[in-house]
Amino acid sequence: MTMLSAHKGMMITEKEWSVWRQAADASMATNNIGAKERAELAKILDDMKDATVGH
C-alpha cells in the first residue's frame, strides 16, 4: 500500500502534520538518536508529507 492510499480520506491537516513532526523530533532527541540519523529520518518523513497531508 502506498502512503497516499493508506492516508486517503484521513484529511490530515498541515497543523496535524506539524504537531506530529515535532513529536517525532522530540522522541528522537529523548531517545538520544544521533544528529546524522535524526536528519536522515527527518528527510524520509518529510518526503512523505505530500502523500499524507490533505487527502
Coordinates of C-alpha atoms in Angstrom, one line a residue:
M1 CA 0.0 0.0 0.0
T2 CA 1.3 3.4 -0.9
M3 CA 1.4 6.3 1.6
L4 CA -1.2 8.1 -0.4
S5 CA -3.6 5.2 -0.5
A6 CA -3.0 4.5 3.2
H7 CA -3.9 8.1 4.2
K8 CA -6.6 8.8 1.6
G9 CA -9.7 10.1 3.3
M10 CA -8.0 11.0 6.6
M11 CA -7.8 14.7 5.7
I12 CA -4.6 15.2 7.7
T13 CA -4.0 19.0 8.0
E14 CA -0.8 21.0 7.9
K15 CA -1.2 21.7 11.6
E16 CA -1.6 18.0 12.4
W17 CA 1.4 17.1 10.4
S18 CA 3.5 19.9 12.1
V19 CA 2.5 18.6 15.6
W20 CA 3.3 15.1 14.6
R21 CA 6.7 16.1 13.2
Q22 CA 7.5 18.0 16.4
A23 CA 6.6 14.9 18.4
A24 CA 8.8 12.7 16.2
D25 CA 11.7 15.1 16.6
A26 CA 11.2 15.2 20.4
S27 CA 11.1 11.5 20.6
M28 CA 14.3 11.1 18.7
A29 CA 16.0 13.6 21.0
T30 CA 14.6 11.9 24.1
N31 CA 16.0 8.6 22.9
N32 CA 19.4 10.1 22.1
I33 CA 19.3 9.4 18.4
G34 CA 22.4 10.8 16.7
A35 CA 22.1 14.0 14.8
K36 CA 23.0 12.3 11.5
E37 CA 20.4 9.6 12.0
R38 CA 17.8 12.2 13.1
A39 CA 18.4 14.2 9.9
E40 CA 18.2 11.1 7.7
L41 CA 14.9 10.1 9.3
A42 CA 13.5 13.6 9.1
K43 CA 14.2 13.7 5.4
I44 CA 12.4 10.3 4.9
L45 CA 9.4 11.6 6.9
D46 CA 9.3 14.9 5.2
D47 CA 9.4 13.3 1.8
M48 CA 6.1 11.5 2.7
K49 CA 4.3 14.7 3.6
D50 CA 2.8 15.3 0.2
A51 CA 1.3 11.8 0.2
T52 CA -0.2 12.2 3.6
V53 CA -1.5 15.8 4.1
G54 CA -4.8 16.9 2.6
H55 CA -6.1 13.7 1.1

